[in-house]
RNA sequence: GGUCCGUUCGUCUAGUGGUUAGGACGCCGGGUUUUCAUCCCGGUAGCAGGGGUUCGACUCCCCUACGGACUGCCA
């Protein structure tokens, strides 16, 4: 099959039925990577043909999510383009025109069955033990449609405003071979397919019709979507044929699904909050239930880490490299290297990616990201001081939000002391030793209160008195930070300054008791 | 139930007939840091099972098992 399209054009076509979950983000990302790799266009099309499931705010949420991820849309509602409108609810007239073509060439037909009648038909088939439960070449003979009703009856019903749908006339016993870039050739017999509704009684098309018409009209060259669409691929191919567009048919690639971290099934909306990790890129508030779902952004992930992690779920670049920028990914992306099987999402690895990115992000940039929130907690902080602190603690942050527990003692005197550390490090003679350190530090002039100088002074004291380093350094750390860990001790001392250091030592001696 | 898709360490994966089956996360141990983290070194652990094809199968074919998707006037 030759690709008839001179220009690569792909689309991400979500339904605004709620927040985009990370599987959707990955689909968008792969579309974007593929487009950019081949100097093509990436379009965003909103598929809102189901007004019953429409959720307000979802469309904006989708756009904001892509933006946060650094996925730039070339054509869409906000960006414009020559193939609009990019929202299906605004394309009603177009679909009406195209469904008529199918009706005229007998590829589609009218059906008048009520939901109850359809339900009864399916129940009956199930009860009879039949393997097929579809509305198809067989069962349609017993239902109310263009095959069982006379042409006049059909016309009359429509004229009288009787609700109807338009169904696809699937041929009987025809071997259909479809090609998927990731999975190769797939063969299906048309008798297994059902006469899908293409046009609903509310005057709007279903996904299948709208999708094919729009992809054709928008000159989409490659359809890259989730694996859940694979079963309807034969139907879509048949639709292209019925329109006579087979030579303009896009190529298809069905992406493997994202699975739960443990247990069965694909990742779902609920998993995140139950298992303690986000499934949405951005925070989402459900306006109906007032529930809030956390997002990667709010949890302290860097977008670059987030998309890097996502990209490697189902795709591997050449070589052993795992840390890749968006540009790297574009350069390396290859649909043929996308896997066939579903990938289990790992929160642990997601954190690891984020940590790598935090470590490699310049202090200045991290400061920009964190400053607004830091200022809320500690008003009047000095920007340069914050930047310095970030430099000292960033390698022990997995999430941006870890900053507060890692660095609070740089901004405020410890309120309490970790009892485990107290027990282990605070001995009988510690208060006396601490007060000696107090005196030493007190004698250092303000201007010489640097990391190097204070360190030298304390070490000299230790050596002169033939003490162990741990005996001094550990309790000193405790009074300064309240805990047993953290950056280099003398970096902390010089950062908080002479006055505060002395105050903390004095406070520690006074408050810490065994 | 039916149709289709899939199956390499716990997880993400490399691997396309001949490899000591490689890497990463996690976990464990060691070193550096007299702290924690980072970093470095080492260890742990895998081709779902059964038949073929072949001189030779993780790689090709079939069956079974398991997993997944779909089976709506939802996408």
CSV table of C-alpha atoms in Angstrom, one decimal, chain A residues 11-15 18-32 42 44 61-62 65-66 69 71 224-229 255-258 266-267 279-281 306-307 310:
chain,number,residue,atom,x,y,z
A,11,UNK,CA,-4.5,14.4,14.7
A,12,UNK,CA,-5.2,13.9,18.3
A,13,UNK,CA,-8.9,13.6,18.6
A,14,UNK,CA,-10.1,13.4,22.2
A,15,UNK,CA,-13.6,13.5,23.5
A,18,UNK,CA,-13.6,14.6,31.3
A,19,UNK,CA,-9.9,15.1,32.1
A,20,UNK,CA,-7.4,13.6,29.8
A,21,UNK,CA,-5.7,10.7,31.4
A,22,UNK,CA,-2.0,9.8,31.0
A,23,UNK,CA,-2.9,7.2,28.3
A,24,UNK,CA,-4.5,10.0,26.3
A,25,UNK,CA,-1.5,12.3,26.9
A,26,UNK,CA,0.8,9.5,25.5
A,27,UNK,CA,-1.4,9.1,22.4
A,28,UNK,CA,-1.1,12.9,21.8
A,29,UNK,CA,2.6,12.7,22.4
A,30,UNK,CA,3.2,9.9,19.9
A,31,UNK,CA,1.2,11.7,17.3
A,32,UNK,CA,3.1,14.9,18.0
A,42,UNK,CA,-0.3,18.0,14.4
A,44,UNK,CA,-6.2,18.9,17.7
A,61,UNK,CA,-8.3,21.0,30.3
A,62,UNK,CA,-7.1,19.1,27.3
A,65,UNK,CA,-2.5,19.7,29.5
A,66,UNK,CA,-0.9,19.6,26.0
A,69,UNK,CA,3.6,19.0,28.3
A,71,UNK,CA,3.1,19.6,22.8
A,224,UNK,CA,-2.3,7.0,15.6
A,225,UNK,CA,-4.7,6.0,18.3
A,226,UNK,CA,-5.2,3.6,21.3
A,227,UNK,CA,-5.6,-0.1,20.9
A,228,UNK,CA,-9.2,0.0,21.9
A,229,UNK,CA,-9.9,1.1,18.3
A,255,UNK,CA,-0.8,2.0,20.4
A,256,UNK,CA,-0.6,-0.5,23.2
A,257,UNK,CA,-2.6,0.3,26.3
A,258,UNK,CA,-1.3,1.5,29.7
A,266,UNK,CA,-6.0,-1.0,32.1
A,267,UNK,CA,-5.2,2.0,34.0
A,279,UNK,CA,-3.3,9.6,36.5
A,280,UNK,CA,-3.9,13.1,35.2
A,281,UNK,CA,-1.4,15.6,34.0
A,306,UNK,CA,6.6,13.4,32.7
A,307,UNK,CA,6.6,13.1,28.9
A,310,UNK,CA,5.4,8.4,29.2
